[in-house]
Amino acid sequence: MTRLFATDGGTAMTALQTLQPLIDTVQGCLVLSSPDDGRIVSANQLASILLACPHDELLDRSMYDFLPHPADADAIRQDLDAHSMIYNRGMQLRTVNGRHFDVQLSVRKVSLNDAAMLVFSFSDRTEAKVMSQLLDYERQLVQRSLNIVKTLKEEGSQSQDEDRLTGVAGMHRMMAAAHAETSRVLRYGGTLSILALVLVNAPDMVPREDDGSAYNHLLRLAASLCLQSIRDSDLVARRDDNTLIVLLPSTDMNGASELARRLITSLRQLTFLYQGEEHQAAACVGLSELRPDEAGPKPMLERLEYALQKAQEGGANYIIRLP
């Protein structure tokens, strides 16, 4: 068993408090738990995000609660008894909301001030899949853009129904869909939400220097990430100010908020090169929802604009809801 902290008369809890800044800087999810019942005694914020559980509530749970099947916990215990360590095993975890996701999991027994503990570390394999899909989609978009350029005049205006740069819908199509979905809600009931996402650290667009390539590249990645995250019934569009709008039929504010959190978390995994330096992508999001007494989408869109303005004032990773 590996010793994490030298015995000097202090308690294991004191040692954990000392180690917490180090735990928070680990690149990946890290959870320390009791070997008997799996009760979590420490974790970093990334673990809290992927398990969809607030950090304070996470400390009241067992790590085994996040395994889809009771047999998984028994298998981990047996393997640790036999080998003292599990390394980079492909398996599934489950969020508090019941969503399953693939991870690479490592577990090891350690001693912290003579108290035995288990250290769980894991990474979300779906991120690698998303990045691969984003790169494939990026190549498709580049080819698609080249084909469009060949067939359109240089001075031609952007299509009202489709955005040439990103491949998402234009605002003409978005507004038509918003009116149609509002009519559907009025006729049959249900919910309708809308999301606006803005990149907050996008590079300056300087056409004479780089033709805006870094800016356009990041915008295409953000648009493709939105497309990868929505259902067939949803619609993504780009506005003239490069705001990405996502129309979400049959979705309430809680569902829209969950999508916003997923998009911001995924965007933070993206990096881009600008003027020889690597930068991390970041965004803020405004949300709104159609109210039962509204006969058209205009009030919802006005609230969306105000929510986005407040989110931009807050900065990176802000989500403002105005139902």
Coordinates of C-alpha atoms in Angstrom, one line a residue, residues 25-241:
T25 CA -5.1 21.0 -9.6
V26 CA -5.1 17.4 -10.9
Q27 CA -5.9 17.2 -14.6
G28 CA -8.6 14.6 -14.5
C29 CA -11.2 13.4 -11.9
L30 CA -9.8 12.5 -8.5
V31 CA -11.8 11.0 -5.6
L32 CA -10.6 9.8 -2.2
S33 CA -12.9 7.4 -0.4
S34 CA -13.1 5.0 2.5
P35 CA -12.2 1.4 1.4
D36 CA -15.0 -0.1 3.5
D37 CA -18.1 1.6 2.2
G38 CA -16.7 3.8 -0.5
R39 CA -17.8 7.0 1.3
I40 CA -16.2 10.0 -0.4
V41 CA -13.9 12.1 1.8
S42 CA -12.4 14.4 -0.8
A43 CA -12.8 15.1 -4.5
N44 CA -11.8 17.7 -7.1
Q45 CA -14.3 20.0 -9.0
L46 CA -13.9 18.1 -12.2
A47 CA -15.2 14.9 -10.5
S48 CA -18.2 16.9 -9.2
I49 CA -18.9 18.2 -12.7
L50 CA -18.7 14.8 -14.5
L51 CA -20.8 13.1 -11.8
A52 CA -23.3 15.9 -12.0
C53 CA -23.3 16.3 -8.2
P54 CA -22.5 19.5 -6.3
H55 CA -19.2 19.2 -4.4
D56 CA -20.7 19.5 -0.9
E57 CA -23.3 16.7 -1.7
L58 CA -20.6 14.6 -3.2
L59 CA -18.9 14.2 0.1
D60 CA -22.0 12.7 1.6
R61 CA -22.1 9.9 -0.9
S62 CA -20.3 6.6 -1.6
M63 CA -18.2 6.3 -4.7
Y64 CA -20.0 3.0 -5.3
D65 CA -23.3 4.9 -5.7
F66 CA -21.9 6.1 -9.1
L67 CA -21.4 2.5 -10.4
P68 CA -24.2 1.3 -12.6
H69 CA -24.3 -2.2 -11.1
P70 CA -23.7 -3.5 -7.6
A71 CA -21.5 -6.2 -9.1
D72 CA -19.1 -3.5 -10.3
A73 CA -18.3 -2.6 -6.7
D74 CA -17.7 -6.2 -5.8
A75 CA -15.4 -6.6 -8.8
I76 CA -13.3 -3.6 -7.8
R77 CA -12.9 -4.8 -4.2
Q78 CA -11.8 -8.3 -5.4
D79 CA -9.3 -6.9 -7.9
L80 CA -7.8 -4.6 -5.3
D81 CA -7.5 -7.5 -2.8
A82 CA -5.7 -9.5 -5.5
H83 CA -3.5 -6.8 -7.1
S84 CA -3.8 -3.7 -4.8
M85 CA -4.3 -1.5 -8.0
I86 CA -6.6 -1.2 -11.0
Y87 CA -5.1 0.8 -13.9
N88 CA -6.9 2.5 -16.8
R89 CA -9.8 0.1 -17.0
G90 CA -12.6 0.9 -19.4
M91 CA -16.0 0.8 -17.7
Q92 CA -19.1 3.0 -17.1
L93 CA -20.0 5.4 -14.3
R94 CA -23.4 6.9 -13.6
T95 CA -24.3 10.5 -12.7
V96 CA -26.8 11.3 -10.0
N97 CA -29.3 12.0 -12.7
G98 CA -28.9 8.4 -14.0
R99 CA -26.9 9.2 -17.2
H100 CA -24.3 6.5 -18.0
F101 CA -20.9 7.6 -19.5
D102 CA -17.7 5.7 -20.5
V103 CA -14.6 6.3 -18.5
Q104 CA -11.0 5.0 -18.1
L105 CA -10.8 4.2 -14.3
S106 CA -7.8 3.7 -12.1
V107 CA -8.1 2.7 -8.4
R108 CA -5.3 2.3 -5.8
K109 CA -5.2 1.7 -2.0
V110 CA -3.1 4.3 -0.1
S111 CA -2.3 5.1 3.5
L112 CA -3.1 8.6 4.7
N113 CA -1.7 9.1 8.2
D114 CA -2.1 5.4 8.8
A115 CA -5.7 5.5 7.6
A116 CA -6.5 3.3 4.6
M117 CA -8.1 5.0 1.7
L118 CA -9.0 4.4 -2.0
V119 CA -7.9 6.8 -4.7
F120 CA -10.2 6.8 -7.7
S121 CA -9.0 8.6 -10.8
F122 CA -11.0 8.6 -14.1
S123 CA -11.4 10.5 -17.4
D124 CA -14.5 10.7 -19.6
R125 CA -13.8 8.7 -22.8
T126 CA -16.7 10.5 -24.5
E127 CA -14.6 13.7 -24.7
A128 CA -12.1 11.9 -26.9
K129 CA -15.0 10.7 -29.1
V130 CA -16.4 14.2 -29.3
M131 CA -13.0 15.6 -30.3
S132 CA -12.7 13.0 -33.1
Q133 CA -16.2 13.8 -34.3
L134 CA -15.4 17.5 -34.2
L135 CA -12.3 17.0 -36.3
D136 CA -14.2 14.9 -38.8
Y137 CA -17.0 17.5 -38.9
E138 CA -14.4 20.3 -39.3
R139 CA -12.9 18.6 -42.4
Q140 CA -16.4 18.1 -43.9
L141 CA -17.2 21.8 -43.2
V142 CA -14.0 22.9 -44.9
Q143 CA -14.8 20.9 -48.0
R144 CA -18.4 22.0 -48.0
S145 CA -17.3 25.7 -47.7
L146 CA -14.9 25.2 -50.7
N147 CA -17.7 23.8 -52.8
I148 CA -20.1 26.6 -51.9
V149 CA -17.4 29.2 -52.8
K150 CA -17.1 27.7 -56.2
T151 CA -20.8 28.0 -56.9
L152 CA -21.5 31.4 -55.4
K153 CA -20.4 34.8 -56.6
E154 CA -17.7 36.5 -54.5
E155 CA -20.0 39.3 -53.7
G156 CA -23.0 37.1 -53.0
S157 CA -24.9 37.5 -49.8
Q158 CA -25.0 34.9 -47.1
S159 CA -28.0 32.5 -47.5
Q160 CA -30.8 33.4 -45.2
D161 CA -31.6 29.7 -44.5
E162 CA -28.1 28.3 -44.1
D163 CA -24.9 29.7 -42.7
R164 CA -22.0 29.1 -45.1
L165 CA -19.2 29.3 -42.5
T166 CA -20.5 26.9 -39.9
G167 CA -23.1 24.8 -41.7
V168 CA -25.8 25.6 -39.2
A169 CA -29.1 27.3 -40.0
G170 CA -29.4 31.0 -40.9
M171 CA -31.6 33.3 -38.8
H172 CA -34.4 33.4 -41.4
R173 CA -34.9 29.6 -40.9
M174 CA -34.5 30.0 -37.1
M175 CA -37.3 32.6 -36.9
A176 CA -39.6 30.5 -39.1
A177 CA -39.0 27.5 -36.8
A178 CA -39.5 29.6 -33.7
H179 CA -42.9 30.8 -34.9
A180 CA -43.9 27.3 -36.0
E181 CA -42.9 25.8 -32.6
T182 CA -44.8 28.5 -30.8
S183 CA -47.9 27.7 -32.8
R184 CA -47.4 24.0 -31.9
V185 CA -47.2 24.7 -28.2
L186 CA -50.3 26.9 -28.3
R187 CA -52.2 24.2 -30.2
Y188 CA -51.1 21.0 -28.4
G189 CA -49.3 22.2 -25.2
G190 CA -45.8 21.5 -24.1
T191 CA -42.7 23.5 -23.6
L192 CA -40.3 25.5 -25.8
S193 CA -36.9 26.9 -24.7
I194 CA -34.1 28.8 -26.5
L195 CA -30.4 29.1 -25.8
A196 CA -27.8 31.7 -26.9
L197 CA -24.1 31.0 -26.7
V198 CA -21.3 33.5 -27.2
L199 CA -17.5 32.8 -27.3
V200 CA -16.0 35.2 -24.7
N201 CA -12.3 34.8 -25.6
A202 CA -12.4 34.5 -29.4
P203 CA -9.4 35.9 -31.1
D204 CA -9.6 39.2 -33.0
M205 CA -10.6 38.9 -36.6
V206 CA -7.8 40.6 -38.6
P207 CA -8.4 39.7 -42.3
R208 CA -5.3 41.4 -43.6
E209 CA -3.1 39.3 -41.3
D210 CA -4.7 35.8 -41.2
D211 CA -8.0 36.2 -43.0
G212 CA -9.7 35.6 -39.7
S213 CA -8.7 31.9 -39.8
A214 CA -8.3 31.5 -36.0
Y215 CA -11.6 33.2 -35.3
N216 CA -13.4 31.2 -38.0
H217 CA -11.9 28.0 -36.9
L218 CA -13.1 28.4 -33.3
L219 CA -16.5 29.5 -34.4
R220 CA -16.8 26.4 -36.6
L221 CA -15.7 24.2 -33.7
A222 CA -18.3 25.8 -31.4
A223 CA -21.1 25.3 -34.0
S224 CA -20.2 21.7 -34.6
L225 CA -20.1 21.1 -30.8
C226 CA -23.7 22.4 -30.6
L227 CA -24.7 20.2 -33.5
Q228 CA -23.2 17.1 -31.8
S229 CA -25.1 17.9 -28.6
I230 CA -28.6 18.4 -29.8
R231 CA -31.5 16.1 -30.9
D232 CA -32.9 15.9 -34.4
S233 CA -35.9 18.1 -33.4
D234 CA -33.6 20.9 -32.2
L235 CA -32.2 23.7 -34.4
V236 CA -28.9 25.6 -34.3
A237 CA -28.4 28.9 -36.1
R238 CA -25.7 31.6 -36.3
R239 CA -26.6 35.3 -35.9
D240 CA -24.8 38.1 -37.7
D241 CA -22.9 39.0 -34.5

